[in-house]
CSV table of C-alpha atoms in Angstrom, one decimal:
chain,number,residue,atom,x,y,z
M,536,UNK,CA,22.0,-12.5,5.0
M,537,UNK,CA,18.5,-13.7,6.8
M,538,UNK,CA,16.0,-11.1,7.5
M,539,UNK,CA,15.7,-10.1,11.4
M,540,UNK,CA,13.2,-12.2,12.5
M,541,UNK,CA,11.2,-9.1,13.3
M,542,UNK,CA,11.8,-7.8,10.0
M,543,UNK,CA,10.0,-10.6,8.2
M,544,UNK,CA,7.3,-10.3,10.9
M,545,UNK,CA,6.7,-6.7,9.8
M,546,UNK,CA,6.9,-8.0,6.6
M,547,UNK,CA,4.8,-10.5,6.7
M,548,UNK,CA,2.1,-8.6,8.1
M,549,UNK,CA,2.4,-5.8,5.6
M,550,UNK,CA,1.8,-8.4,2.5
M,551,UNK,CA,-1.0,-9.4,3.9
M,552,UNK,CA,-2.7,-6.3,4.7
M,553,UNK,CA,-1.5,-5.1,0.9
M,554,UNK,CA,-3.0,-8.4,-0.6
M,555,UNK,CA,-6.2,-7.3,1.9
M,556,UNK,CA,-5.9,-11.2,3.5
M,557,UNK,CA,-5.3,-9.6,6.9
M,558,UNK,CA,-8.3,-7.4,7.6
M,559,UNK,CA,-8.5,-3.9,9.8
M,560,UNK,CA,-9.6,-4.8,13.4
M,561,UNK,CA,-7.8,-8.5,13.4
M,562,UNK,CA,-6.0,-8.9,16.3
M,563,UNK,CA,-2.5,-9.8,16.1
M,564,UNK,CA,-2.1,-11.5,19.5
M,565,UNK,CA,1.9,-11.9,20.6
M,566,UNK,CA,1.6,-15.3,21.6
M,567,UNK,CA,0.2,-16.4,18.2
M,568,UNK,CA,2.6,-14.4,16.1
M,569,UNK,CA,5.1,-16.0,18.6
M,570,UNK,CA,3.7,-19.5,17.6
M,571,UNK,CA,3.4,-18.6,13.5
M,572,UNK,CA,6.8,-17.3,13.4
M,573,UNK,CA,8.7,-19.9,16.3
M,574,UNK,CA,10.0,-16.7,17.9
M,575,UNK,CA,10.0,-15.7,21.1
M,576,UNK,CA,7.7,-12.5,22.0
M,577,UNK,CA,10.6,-10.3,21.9
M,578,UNK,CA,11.0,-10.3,18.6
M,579,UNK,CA,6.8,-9.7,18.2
M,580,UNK,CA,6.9,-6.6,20.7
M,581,UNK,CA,9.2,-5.0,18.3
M,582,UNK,CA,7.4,-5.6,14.6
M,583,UNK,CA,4.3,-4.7,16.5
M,584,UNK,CA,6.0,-1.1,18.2
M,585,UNK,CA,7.8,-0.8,14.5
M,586,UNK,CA,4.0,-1.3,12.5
M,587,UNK,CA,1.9,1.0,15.3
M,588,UNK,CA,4.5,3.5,14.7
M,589,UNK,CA,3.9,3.7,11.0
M,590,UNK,CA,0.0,3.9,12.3
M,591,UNK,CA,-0.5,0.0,11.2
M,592,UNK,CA,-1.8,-1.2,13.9
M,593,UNK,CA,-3.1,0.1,16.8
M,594,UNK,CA,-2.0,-0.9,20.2
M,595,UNK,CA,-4.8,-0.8,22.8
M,596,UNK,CA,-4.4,-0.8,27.0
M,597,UNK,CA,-5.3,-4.0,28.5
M,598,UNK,CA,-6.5,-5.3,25.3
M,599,UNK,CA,-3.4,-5.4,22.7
M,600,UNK,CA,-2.2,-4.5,19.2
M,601,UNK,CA,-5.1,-4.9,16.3
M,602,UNK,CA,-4.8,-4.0,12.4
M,603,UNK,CA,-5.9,-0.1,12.5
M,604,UNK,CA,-9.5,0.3,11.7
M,605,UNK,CA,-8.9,3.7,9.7
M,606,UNK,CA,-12.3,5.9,9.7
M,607,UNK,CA,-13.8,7.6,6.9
M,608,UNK,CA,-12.2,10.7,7.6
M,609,UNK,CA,-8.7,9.2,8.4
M,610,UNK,CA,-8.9,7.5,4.4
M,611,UNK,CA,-10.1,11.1,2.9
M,612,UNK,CA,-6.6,12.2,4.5
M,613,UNK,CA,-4.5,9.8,3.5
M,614,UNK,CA,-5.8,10.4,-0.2
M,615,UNK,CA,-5.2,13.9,-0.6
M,616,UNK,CA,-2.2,13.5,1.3
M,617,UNK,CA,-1.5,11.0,-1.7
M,618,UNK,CA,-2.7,13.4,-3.8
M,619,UNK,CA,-0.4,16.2,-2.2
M,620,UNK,CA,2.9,14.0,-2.5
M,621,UNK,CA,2.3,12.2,-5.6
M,622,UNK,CA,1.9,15.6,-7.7
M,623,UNK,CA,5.6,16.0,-6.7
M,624,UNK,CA,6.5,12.6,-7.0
M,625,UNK,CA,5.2,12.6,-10.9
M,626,UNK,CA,6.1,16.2,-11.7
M,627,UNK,CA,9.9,15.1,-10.9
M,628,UNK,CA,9.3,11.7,-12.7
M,629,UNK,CA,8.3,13.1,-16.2
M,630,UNK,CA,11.8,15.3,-15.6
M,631,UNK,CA,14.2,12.9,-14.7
M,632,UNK,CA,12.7,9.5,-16.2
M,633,UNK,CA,15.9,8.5,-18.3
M,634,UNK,CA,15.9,5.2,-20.5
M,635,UNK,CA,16.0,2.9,-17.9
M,636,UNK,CA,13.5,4.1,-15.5
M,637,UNK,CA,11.5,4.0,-18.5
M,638,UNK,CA,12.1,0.2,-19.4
M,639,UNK,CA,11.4,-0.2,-15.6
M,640,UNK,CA,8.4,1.1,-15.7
M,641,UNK,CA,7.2,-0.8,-18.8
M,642,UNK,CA,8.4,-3.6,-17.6
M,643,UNK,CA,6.2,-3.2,-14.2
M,644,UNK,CA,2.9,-3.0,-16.7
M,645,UNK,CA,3.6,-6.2,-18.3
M,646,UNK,CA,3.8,-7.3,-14.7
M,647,UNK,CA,0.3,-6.1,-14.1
M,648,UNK,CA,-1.2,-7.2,-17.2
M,649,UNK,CA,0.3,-10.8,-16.6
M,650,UNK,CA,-1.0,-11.2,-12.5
M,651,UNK,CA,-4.5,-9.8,-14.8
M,652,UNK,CA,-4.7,-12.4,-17.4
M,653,UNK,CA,-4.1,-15.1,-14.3
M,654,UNK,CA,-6.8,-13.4,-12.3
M,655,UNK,CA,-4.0,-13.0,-9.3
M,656,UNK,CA,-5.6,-10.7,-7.1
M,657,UNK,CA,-3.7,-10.4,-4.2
M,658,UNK,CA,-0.4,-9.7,-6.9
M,659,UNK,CA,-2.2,-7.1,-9.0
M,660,UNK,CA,-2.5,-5.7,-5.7
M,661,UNK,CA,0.8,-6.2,-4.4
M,662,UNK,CA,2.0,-4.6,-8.3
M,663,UNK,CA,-0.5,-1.8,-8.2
M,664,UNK,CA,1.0,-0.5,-5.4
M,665,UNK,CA,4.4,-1.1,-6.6
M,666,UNK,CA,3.5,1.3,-9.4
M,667,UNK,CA,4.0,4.1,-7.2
M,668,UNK,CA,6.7,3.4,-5.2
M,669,UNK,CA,8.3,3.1,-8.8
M,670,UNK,CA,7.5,6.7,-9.9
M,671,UNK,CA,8.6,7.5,-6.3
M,672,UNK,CA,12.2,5.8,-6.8
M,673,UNK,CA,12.2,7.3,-9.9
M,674,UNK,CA,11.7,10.9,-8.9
M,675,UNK,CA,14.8,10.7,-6.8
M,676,UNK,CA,13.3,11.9,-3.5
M,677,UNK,CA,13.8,9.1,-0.9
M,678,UNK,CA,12.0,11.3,2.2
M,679,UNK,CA,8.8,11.3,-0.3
M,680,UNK,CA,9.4,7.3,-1.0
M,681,UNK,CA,9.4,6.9,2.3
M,682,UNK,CA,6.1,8.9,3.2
M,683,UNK,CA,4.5,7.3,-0.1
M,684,UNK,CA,5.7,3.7,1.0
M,685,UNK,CA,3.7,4.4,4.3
M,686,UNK,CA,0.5,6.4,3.0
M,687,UNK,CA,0.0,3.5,0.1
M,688,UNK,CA,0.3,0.9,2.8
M,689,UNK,CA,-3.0,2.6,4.6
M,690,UNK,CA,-4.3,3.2,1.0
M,691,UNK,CA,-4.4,-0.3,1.3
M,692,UNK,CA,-5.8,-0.9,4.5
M,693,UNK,CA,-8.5,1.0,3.5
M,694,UNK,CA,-9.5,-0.3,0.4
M,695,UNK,CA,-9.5,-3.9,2.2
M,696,UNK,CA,-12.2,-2.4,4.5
M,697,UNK,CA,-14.4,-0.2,1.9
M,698,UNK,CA,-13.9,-1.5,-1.5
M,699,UNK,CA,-16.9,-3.1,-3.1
M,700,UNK,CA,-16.7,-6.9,-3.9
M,701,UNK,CA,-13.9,-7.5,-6.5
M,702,UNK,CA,-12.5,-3.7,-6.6
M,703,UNK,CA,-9.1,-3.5,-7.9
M,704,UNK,CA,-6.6,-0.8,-6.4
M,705,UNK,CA,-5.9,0.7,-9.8
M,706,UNK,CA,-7.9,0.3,-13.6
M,707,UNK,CA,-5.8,-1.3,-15.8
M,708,UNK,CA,-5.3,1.3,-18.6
M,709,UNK,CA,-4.8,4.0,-15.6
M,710,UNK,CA,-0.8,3.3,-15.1
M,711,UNK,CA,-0.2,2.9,-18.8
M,712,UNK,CA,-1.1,6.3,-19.9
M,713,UNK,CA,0.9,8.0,-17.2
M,714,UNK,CA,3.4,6.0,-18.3
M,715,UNK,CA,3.1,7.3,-22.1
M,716,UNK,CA,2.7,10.8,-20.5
M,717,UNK,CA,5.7,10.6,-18.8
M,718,UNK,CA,7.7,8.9,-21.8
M,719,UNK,CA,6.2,11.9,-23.6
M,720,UNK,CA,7.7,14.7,-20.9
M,721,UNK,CA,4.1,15.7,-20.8
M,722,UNK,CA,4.2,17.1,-17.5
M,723,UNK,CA,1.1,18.7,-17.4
M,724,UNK,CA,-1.3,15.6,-18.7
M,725,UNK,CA,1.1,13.2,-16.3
M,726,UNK,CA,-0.2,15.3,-13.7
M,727,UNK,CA,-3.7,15.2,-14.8
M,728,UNK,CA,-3.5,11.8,-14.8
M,729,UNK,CA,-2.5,10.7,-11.7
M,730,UNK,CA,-5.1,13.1,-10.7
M,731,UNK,CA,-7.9,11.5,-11.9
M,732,UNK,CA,-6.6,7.8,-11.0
M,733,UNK,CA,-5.9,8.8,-7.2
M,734,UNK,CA,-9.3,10.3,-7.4
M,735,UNK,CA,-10.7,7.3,-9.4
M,736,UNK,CA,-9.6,5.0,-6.6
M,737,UNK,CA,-11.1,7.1,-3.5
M,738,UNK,CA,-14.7,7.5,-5.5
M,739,UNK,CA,-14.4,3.7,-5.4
M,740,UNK,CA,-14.4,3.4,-1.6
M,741,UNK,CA,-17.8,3.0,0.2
M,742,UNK,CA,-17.5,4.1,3.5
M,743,UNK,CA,-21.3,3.8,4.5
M,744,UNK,CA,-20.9,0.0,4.8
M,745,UNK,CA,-20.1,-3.1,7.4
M,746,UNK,CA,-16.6,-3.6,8.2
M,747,UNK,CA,-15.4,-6.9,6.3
M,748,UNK,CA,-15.4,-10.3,8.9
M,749,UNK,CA,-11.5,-10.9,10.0
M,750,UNK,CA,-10.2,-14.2,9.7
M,751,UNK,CA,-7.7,-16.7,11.6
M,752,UNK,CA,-4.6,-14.7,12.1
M,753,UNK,CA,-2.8,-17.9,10.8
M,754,UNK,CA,-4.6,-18.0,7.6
M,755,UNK,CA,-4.1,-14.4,7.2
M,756,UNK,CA,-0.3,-15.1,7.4
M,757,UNK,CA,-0.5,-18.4,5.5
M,758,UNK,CA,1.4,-16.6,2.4
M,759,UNK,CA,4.6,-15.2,3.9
């Protein structure tokens, strides 16, 4: 069965901001969403209510809906509110990991080494974020999937608005050793881990610098 039309428009929009082609502070003006998608506004009013309720995008009076521009403090919340869930997320991971969550998640590296070697960017992004709404499946906890699914969205947001040049969501050797630690049932250096990688990706972020210039709406949506 076809998407809802609004459905791929929330989709849509979420890629990009994930691959960091749509940047915070574009606006995402109804009648050219309207015009991208060939739909009438009704079906934009609603992705745009369904994205500013998951704090997306930010609908102002008089002027419209834009992609959140998250500040400083906003991103140090929504990492130790990472930090906060994810400790959970893992701890139950590295318990109930059978055989084929663990193929899964081997499986997922090779993903990430591959979009790598290619020099993909926007899917090593994509896949780095897909790393831990992996571990989040595979701790069995939907209502923390679904808060993760949100929070690494933002994460994302606001790496595409402080990250440094060519910063990557996650180092590359990062994922593979929780993965061994988890194999292992290591709870205790699987927690470290993820420790230092969510921490690793926040000491990355420079908040002290210009927001990034946004881009044509359309060739911010020119992937989906």
């Amino acid at each position: 069965m076809d998407k809802p039309l609004e459905t791929l428009i929330v989709d849509s929009i979420l890629d990009a901001i994930a691959d960091q082609r749509l940047r915070a502070g574009t606006k995402l003006g109804e009648q050219a969403l309207s015009d991208i998608f060939a739909c009438n506004r009704a079906h934009v009013r609603r992705a745009l209510s369904m994205l500013t309720g998951w704090q997306v995008v930010d609908h102002l009076p008089n002027r419209g809906a834009y992609v959140a521009t998250p500040t400083p403090q906003d991103a140090r919340d929504v990492f130790q509110a990472r930090r906060a869930i994810e400790t959970t997320i893992c701890r139950n991971a590295v318990r109930l990991a059978d055989a084929q969550d663990l193929a899964d998640l081997q499986a997922h590296l090779a993903a990430e080494d591959a979009a790598r070697g290619q020099d993909n960017r926007p899917a090593a992004i994509r896949l780095s974020r897909g790393f831990h709404i992996l571990l989040a499946r595979i701790g069995r906890n939907p209502v923390l999937t679904r808060y993760l699914d949100e929070l690494t969205m933002r994460s994302s947001l606001i790496i595409g608005l402080y990250a440094q040049g060519h910063a990557t969501l996650c180092a590359e050797d990062e994922h593979a050793n929780i993965v061994a630690a988890i194999a292992a049932r290591d709870e205790r250096r699987a927690l470290s881990l993820l420790d230092m990688h969510l921490r690793h990706i926040e000491a990355g972020i420079r908040f002290d610098d210009a927001l990034p210039v946004t881009g044509a709406l359309s060739a911010a949506l020119r992937g989906r």
